Structure formats: C-alpha cells, structure tokens
C-alpha positions as a printed NumPy array, in Angstrom:
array([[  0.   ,   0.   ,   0.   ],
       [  1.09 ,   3.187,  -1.115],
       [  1.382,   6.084,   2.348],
       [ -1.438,   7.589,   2.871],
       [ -3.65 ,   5.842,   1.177],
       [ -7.397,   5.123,   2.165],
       [ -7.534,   1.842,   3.651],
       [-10.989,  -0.199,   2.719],
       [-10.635,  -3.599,   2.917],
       [ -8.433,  -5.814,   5.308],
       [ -8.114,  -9.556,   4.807],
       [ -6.948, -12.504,   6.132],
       [ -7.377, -16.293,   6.414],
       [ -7.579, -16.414,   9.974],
       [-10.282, -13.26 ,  11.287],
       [-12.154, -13.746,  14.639],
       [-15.658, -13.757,  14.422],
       [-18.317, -14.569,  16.878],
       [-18.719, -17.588,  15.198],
       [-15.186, -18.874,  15.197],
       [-12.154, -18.248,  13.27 ],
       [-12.455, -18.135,   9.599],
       [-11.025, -16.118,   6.258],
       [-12.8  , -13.141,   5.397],
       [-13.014,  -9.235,   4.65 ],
       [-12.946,  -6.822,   6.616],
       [-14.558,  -3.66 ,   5.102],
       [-13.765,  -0.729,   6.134],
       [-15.448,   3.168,   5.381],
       [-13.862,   5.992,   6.553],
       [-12.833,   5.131,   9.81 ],
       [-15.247,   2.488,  10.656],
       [-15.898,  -1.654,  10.05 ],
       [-19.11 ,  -1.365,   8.167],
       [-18.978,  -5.308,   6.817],
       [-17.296,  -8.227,   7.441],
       [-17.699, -11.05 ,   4.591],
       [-16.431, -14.452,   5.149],
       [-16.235, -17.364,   2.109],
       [-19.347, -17.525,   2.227],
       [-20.811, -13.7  ,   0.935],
       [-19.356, -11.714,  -1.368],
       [-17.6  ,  -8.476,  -0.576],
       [-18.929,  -5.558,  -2.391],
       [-16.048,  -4.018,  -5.012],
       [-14.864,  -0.548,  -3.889],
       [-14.297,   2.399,  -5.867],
       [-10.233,   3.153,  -5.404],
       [-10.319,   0.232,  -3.562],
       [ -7.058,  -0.565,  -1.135],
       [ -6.715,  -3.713,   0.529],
       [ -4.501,  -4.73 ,   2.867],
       [ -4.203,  -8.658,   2.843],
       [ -2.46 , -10.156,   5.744],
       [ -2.133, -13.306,   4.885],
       [ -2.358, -15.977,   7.406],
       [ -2.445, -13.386,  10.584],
       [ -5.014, -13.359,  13.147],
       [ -7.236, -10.705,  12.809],
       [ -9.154,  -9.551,  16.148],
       [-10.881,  -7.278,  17.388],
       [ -8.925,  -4.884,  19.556],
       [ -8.515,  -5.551,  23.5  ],
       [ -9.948,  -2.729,  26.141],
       [ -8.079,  -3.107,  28.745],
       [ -9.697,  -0.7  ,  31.878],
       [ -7.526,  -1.607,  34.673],
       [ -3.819,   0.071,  33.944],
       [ -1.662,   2.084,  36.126],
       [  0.415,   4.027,  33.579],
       [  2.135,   5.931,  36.652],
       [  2.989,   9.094,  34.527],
       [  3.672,  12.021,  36.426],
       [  5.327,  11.397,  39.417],
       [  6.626,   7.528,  39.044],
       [  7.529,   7.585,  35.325],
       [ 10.438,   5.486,  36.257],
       [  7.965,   2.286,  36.25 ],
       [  6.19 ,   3.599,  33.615],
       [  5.06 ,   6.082,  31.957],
       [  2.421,   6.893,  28.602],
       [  5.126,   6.378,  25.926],
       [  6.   ,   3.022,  26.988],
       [  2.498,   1.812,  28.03 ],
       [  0.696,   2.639,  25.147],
       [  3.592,   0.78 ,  23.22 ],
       [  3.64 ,  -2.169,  24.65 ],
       [ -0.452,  -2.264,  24.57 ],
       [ -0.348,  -1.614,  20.804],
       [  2.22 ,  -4.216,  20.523],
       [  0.118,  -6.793,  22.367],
       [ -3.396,  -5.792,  20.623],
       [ -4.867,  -3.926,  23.2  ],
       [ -6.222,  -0.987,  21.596],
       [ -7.763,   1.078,  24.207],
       [ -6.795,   1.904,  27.961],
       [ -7.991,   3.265,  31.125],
       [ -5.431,   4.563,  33.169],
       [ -6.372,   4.649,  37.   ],
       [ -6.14 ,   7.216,  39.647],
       [ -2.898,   6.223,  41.276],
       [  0.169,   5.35 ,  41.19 ],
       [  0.975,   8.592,  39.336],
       [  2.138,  11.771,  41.936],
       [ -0.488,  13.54 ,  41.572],
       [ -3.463,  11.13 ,  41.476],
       [ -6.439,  12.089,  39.557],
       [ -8.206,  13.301,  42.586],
       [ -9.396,  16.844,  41.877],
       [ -9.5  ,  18.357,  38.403],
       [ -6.619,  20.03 ,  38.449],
       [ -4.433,  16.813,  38.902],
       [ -6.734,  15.58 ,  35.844],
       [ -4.928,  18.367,  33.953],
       [ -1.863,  17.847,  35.076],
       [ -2.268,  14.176,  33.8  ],
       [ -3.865,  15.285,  30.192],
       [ -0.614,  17.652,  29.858],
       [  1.949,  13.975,  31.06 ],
       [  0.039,  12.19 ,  28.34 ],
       [ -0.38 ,  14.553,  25.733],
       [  1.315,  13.279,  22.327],
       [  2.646,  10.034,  23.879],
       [  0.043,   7.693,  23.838],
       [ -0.092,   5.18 ,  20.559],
       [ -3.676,   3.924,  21.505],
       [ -6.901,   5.212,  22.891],
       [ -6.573,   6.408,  26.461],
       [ -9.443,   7.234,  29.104],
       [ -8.674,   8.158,  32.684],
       [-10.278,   6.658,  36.018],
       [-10.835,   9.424,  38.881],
       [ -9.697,   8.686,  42.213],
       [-12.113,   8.881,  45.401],
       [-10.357,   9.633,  48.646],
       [-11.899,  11.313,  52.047],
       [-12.722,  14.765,  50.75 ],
       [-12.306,  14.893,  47.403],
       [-16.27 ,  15.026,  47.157],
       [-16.483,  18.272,  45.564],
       [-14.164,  17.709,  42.802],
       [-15.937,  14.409,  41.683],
       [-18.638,  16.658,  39.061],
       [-16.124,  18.625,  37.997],
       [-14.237,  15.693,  36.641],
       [-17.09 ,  14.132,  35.323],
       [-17.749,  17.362,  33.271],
       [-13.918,  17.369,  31.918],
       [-14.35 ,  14.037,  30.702],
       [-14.222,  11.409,  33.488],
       [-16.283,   8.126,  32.82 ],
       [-15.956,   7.091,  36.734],
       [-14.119,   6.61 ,  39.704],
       [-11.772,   3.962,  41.745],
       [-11.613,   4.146,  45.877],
       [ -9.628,   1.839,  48.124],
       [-11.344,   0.141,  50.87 ],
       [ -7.74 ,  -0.472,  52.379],
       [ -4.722,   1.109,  52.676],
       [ -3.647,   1.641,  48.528],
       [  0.084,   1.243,  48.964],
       [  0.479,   4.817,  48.069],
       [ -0.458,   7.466,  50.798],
       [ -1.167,  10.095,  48.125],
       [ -4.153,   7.973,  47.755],
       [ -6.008,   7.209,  50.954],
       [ -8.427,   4.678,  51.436],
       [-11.895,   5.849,  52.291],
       [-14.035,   5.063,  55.34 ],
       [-18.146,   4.081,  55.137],
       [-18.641,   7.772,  56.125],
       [-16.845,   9.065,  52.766],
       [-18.125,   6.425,  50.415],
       [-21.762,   7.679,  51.702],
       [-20.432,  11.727,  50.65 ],
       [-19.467,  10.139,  47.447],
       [-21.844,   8.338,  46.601],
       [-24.501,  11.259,  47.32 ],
       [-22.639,  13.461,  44.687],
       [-22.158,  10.674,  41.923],
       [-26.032,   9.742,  42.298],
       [-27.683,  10.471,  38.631],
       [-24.675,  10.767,  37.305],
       [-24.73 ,   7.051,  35.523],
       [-20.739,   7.113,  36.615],
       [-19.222,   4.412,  38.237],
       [-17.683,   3.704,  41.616],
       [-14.863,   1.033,  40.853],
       [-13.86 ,  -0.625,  44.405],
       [-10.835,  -2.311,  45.508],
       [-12.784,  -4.016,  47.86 ],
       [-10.197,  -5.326,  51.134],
       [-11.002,  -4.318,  54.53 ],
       [ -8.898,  -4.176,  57.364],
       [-10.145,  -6.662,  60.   ],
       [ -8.966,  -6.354,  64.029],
       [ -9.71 ,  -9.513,  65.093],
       [ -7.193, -11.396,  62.51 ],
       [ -4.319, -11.809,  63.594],
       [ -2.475, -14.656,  61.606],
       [  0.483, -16.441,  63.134],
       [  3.325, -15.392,  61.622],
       [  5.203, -18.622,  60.272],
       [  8.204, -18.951,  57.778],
       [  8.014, -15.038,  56.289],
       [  9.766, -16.828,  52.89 ],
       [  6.334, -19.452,  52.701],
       [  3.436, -17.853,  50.74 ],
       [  1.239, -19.141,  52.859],
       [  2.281, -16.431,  55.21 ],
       [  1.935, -14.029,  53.235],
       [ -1.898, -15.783,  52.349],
       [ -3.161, -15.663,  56.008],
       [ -2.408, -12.01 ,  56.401],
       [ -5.254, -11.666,  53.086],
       [ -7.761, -14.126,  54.114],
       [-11.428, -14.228,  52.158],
       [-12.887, -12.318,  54.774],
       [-11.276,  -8.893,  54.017],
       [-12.992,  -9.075,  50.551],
       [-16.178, -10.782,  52.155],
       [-16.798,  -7.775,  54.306],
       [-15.651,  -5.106,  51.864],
       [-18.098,  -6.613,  49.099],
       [-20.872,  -6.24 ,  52.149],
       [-20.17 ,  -2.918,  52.968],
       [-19.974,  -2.418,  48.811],
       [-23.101,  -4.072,  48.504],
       [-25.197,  -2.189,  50.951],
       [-24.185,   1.297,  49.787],
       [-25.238,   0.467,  46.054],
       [-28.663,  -0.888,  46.866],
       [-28.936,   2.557,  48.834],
       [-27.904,   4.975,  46.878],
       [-28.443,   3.615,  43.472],
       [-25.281,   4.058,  41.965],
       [-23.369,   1.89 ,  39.299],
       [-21.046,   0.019,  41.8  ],
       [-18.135,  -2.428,  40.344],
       [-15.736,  -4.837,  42.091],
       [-12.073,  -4.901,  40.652],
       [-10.129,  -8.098,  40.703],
       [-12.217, -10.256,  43.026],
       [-10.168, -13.419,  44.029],
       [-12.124, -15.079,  46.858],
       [-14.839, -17.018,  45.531],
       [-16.859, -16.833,  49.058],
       [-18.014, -13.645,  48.676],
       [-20.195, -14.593,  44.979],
       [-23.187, -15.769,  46.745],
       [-23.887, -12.496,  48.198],
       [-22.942, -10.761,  44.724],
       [-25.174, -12.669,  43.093],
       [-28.026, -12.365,  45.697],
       [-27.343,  -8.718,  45.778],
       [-27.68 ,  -8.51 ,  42.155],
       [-31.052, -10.184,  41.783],
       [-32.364,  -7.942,  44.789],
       [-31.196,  -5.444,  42.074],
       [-28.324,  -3.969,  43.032],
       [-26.201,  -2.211,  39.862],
       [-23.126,  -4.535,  40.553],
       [-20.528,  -6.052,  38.508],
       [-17.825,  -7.735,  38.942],
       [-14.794,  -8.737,  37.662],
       [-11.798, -11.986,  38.227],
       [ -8.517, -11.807,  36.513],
       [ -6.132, -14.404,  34.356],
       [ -4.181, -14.728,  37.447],
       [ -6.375, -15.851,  40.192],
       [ -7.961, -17.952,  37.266],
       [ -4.568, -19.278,  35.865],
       [ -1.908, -19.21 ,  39.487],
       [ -2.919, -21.096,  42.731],
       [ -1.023, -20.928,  45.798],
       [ -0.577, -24.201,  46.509],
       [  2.297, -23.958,  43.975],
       [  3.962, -20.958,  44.78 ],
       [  7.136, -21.548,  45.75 ],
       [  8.815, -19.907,  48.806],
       [ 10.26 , -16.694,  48.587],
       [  8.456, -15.953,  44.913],
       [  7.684, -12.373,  45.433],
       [  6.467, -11.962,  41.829],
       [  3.294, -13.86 ,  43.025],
       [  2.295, -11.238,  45.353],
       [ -0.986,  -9.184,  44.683],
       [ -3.88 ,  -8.085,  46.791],
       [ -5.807,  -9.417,  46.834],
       [ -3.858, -12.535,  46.676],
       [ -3.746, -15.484,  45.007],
       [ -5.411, -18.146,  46.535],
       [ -6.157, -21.846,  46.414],
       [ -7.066, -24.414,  43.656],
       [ -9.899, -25.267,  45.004],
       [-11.354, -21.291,  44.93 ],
       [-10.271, -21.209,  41.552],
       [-12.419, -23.879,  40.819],
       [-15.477, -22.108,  42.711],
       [-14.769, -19.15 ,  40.542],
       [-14.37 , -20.649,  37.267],
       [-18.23 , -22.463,  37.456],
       [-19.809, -19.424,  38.878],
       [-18.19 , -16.956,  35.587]])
C-alpha cells in the first residue's frame, strides 16, 4: 500500500468472528468496520479500492483493557504513557484506562486531571481514558471531573500502597456516593477491609502461605458487604475490581437479583496461578488481593 492511502478492505485467512475463526473481509469506510464477509458472501467491489491482505495473521478485534496504572507524572520510572501505550499496541490492546494512582499527583481533583492530560499529551499510541480517584474529601471535585471528561471513579477500601491515595471510610463512600447519584458514573472498588480480630500467626516469612493468612477471604467478604449495601442505597453503578475469593459470589449474586447495579470482575491470574504452587520466597506472586487456592479457583471458574 502506497502512504497515505485510504484503507478499505483488510483480509486474512484467519479473522475472529463470533462464530469462530475463519477467512474473510474486513470492510472498512472511513474510519469504521461497516462489513465483514467471510467465504461464504461476497464483498462488495470498492471504488479506489485498497486492501490490505495479511495473509495468514489473526485478525481480532482490539482488547480494552480498563484496569492500567500508567504511573505518569510522578513515578515515570515504572512507567510512563510512551511506553504503556507501546507495549499495549504491541500486544493488541487498543484502548486503555489509566487509574487514579500510582501517578504523583493522582487524579483526585480536576486540576491533577490536567496535570495528567498535559503527562500524556502526544505520547500515547492507543486510545486512552482516565479513572478518577475517590479519597476522604475529594467530594467536591468528583462533578467537575465528570464534566472534563471522566467516565468514573476507583476508591480503596484499604490502605492503597500509596499514601497520596487514601483509602476511604463508610462515612466518605456515603459523601461520594450522594454526589455521583444520577450521574450514571461508576464507583470502581478495591474491595479489602482491614479486619482487628485477625491476627495470623506469623510462620516462615519466605512461605506464601504467610503471606496468604495475612489476606484471608474475609477482608474481601466484608468489603463486598459494605460495597453491597451502599449500592442498593444509593443507586449508583457500583463495580468490584479483581475479586479473588470465591466466598463472597453468593452475596454478589443475591445482591444482584435484589437489584443492586453490581458487577464484577476476576482476573487471568487468580484464574490461571494457585497458591498451593507458589514456591517460597516468589515475590512476583504477590498481589492483593492474593492469590489463593485451587480449590477457589475452581469455585470461581463455574460461577463466571
């Protein structure tokens, strides 16, 4: 193809449809997919048509990937838009959503939303939204946000590893969720809550099963309650990030047929990892929520 041409049709042996995997064409008008034909229709000759023809390469549609912490300002260092955005392009992802934190500022009051715009401006090789943070008194910038662009908003029910970003209490989720009401935004949870009574005996610090009682199912169980009460109450789109004990998806599910506006989401790790084969001192494993065992997996895996 010659630069700059008008690209119309894209096609390939191997294109994912709902259907399965199959060749077809991919037609394309302007800047949009308008047809797909496979062997068995015939695609529609173009005027100045330009095809690109791919061979035997998968063709997919592009992955949306909502949970990445790009970092820029502040922490660039792990990473910032130029590299992200790269390495998502590179591995088909096609849009992002970069969350609140770890970047110094987070994206907790509209001006910090600038300053992020301004980090990312000209850098990013994909699509790229950005999260808002919720942290105690932040209420107040939450519409502004929304109004510059916003599509919703992560909190920490636990301390976020950061202390830019503090978790919030029931007291700040209720302020919160009072401004966000009739908004149609979303309230993204990392849902972990401290609990005083746990107190796990503190074994071989190298073992991951140390490391495992000091996250046990019950921080999520209670978080997810606390989650769960709010969003019948206030009516708000409510969604759990990387859930990873499967104890707490009889109350989800209740919760949702009561008619709660909950989702919920797992992730390739706790689905793929289990900690019964973690080795000792593997520090690459650890996540929090954590990883837990095979047998949870399983209880996951049949209720998704």
């Amino acid at each position: 193809m010659e630069v700059g041409s008008q690209l119309s049709v894209v096609r390939s042996t191997n294109v994912v449809l709902d259907s399965g995997i199959c060749p077809a064409d991919i037609i394309i008008k302007g800047d949009k997919i308008v047809g797909i034909h496979t062997e068995l229709t015939t695609a529609p000759q173009l005027c100045n048509q330009q095809m690109l023809d791919v061979g035997d390469l998968m063709v997919m549609p592009g992955v949306v990937d909502s949970h990445v912490h790009v970092n820029e300002p502040g922490r660039t260092d792990w990473e910032g838009y130029w590299t992200a955005t790269r390495a998502a392009a590179a591995g088909g992802i096609t849009t992002l959503i970069d969350m609140p934190l770890n970047s110094n500022p987070p994206t907790t009051t509209l001006e910090n939303f600038h300053t992020k715009l301004n980090a990312a401006r000209d850098k990013c090789f994909v699509d790229t939204g950005f999260w808002g943070g919720v942290i105690p008194g932040n209420q107040s910038a939450l519409r502004p946000m929304i109004e510059a662009g916003v599509p919703g908003f992560k909190c920490f029910l636990i301390h976020s590893g950061v202390d830019e970003f503090p978790h919030v209490t029931e007291a700040d989720l209720r302020m919160s969720l009072a401004e966000l009401h009739g908004t149609d935004r979303v309230l993204l949870f990392h849902a972990e809550r401290e609990l005083t009574h746990v107190n796990p005996p503190l074994n071989n610090p190298c073992a991951y099963a140390t490391f495992l009682a000091t996250r046990p199912d019950e921080m999520e169980v209670e978080a997810i309650r606390l989650v769960i009460k709010l969003c019948l109450q206030y009516r708000v789109r409510c969604h759990i990030v990387h859930l990873s004990t499967a104890e707490a998806l009889p109350l989800i599910d209740e919760a949702r047929k009561a008619g709660a506006l909950l989702t919920v989401e797992t992730t390739p790790h706790y689905l793929s990892l289990a900690a019964e084969d973690i080795p000792n001192g593997a520090t690459q494993y650890k996540c929090c929520p954590p990883i837990r065992t095979k047998s949870n997996q399983v209880q996951i895996e049949m209720f998704y």
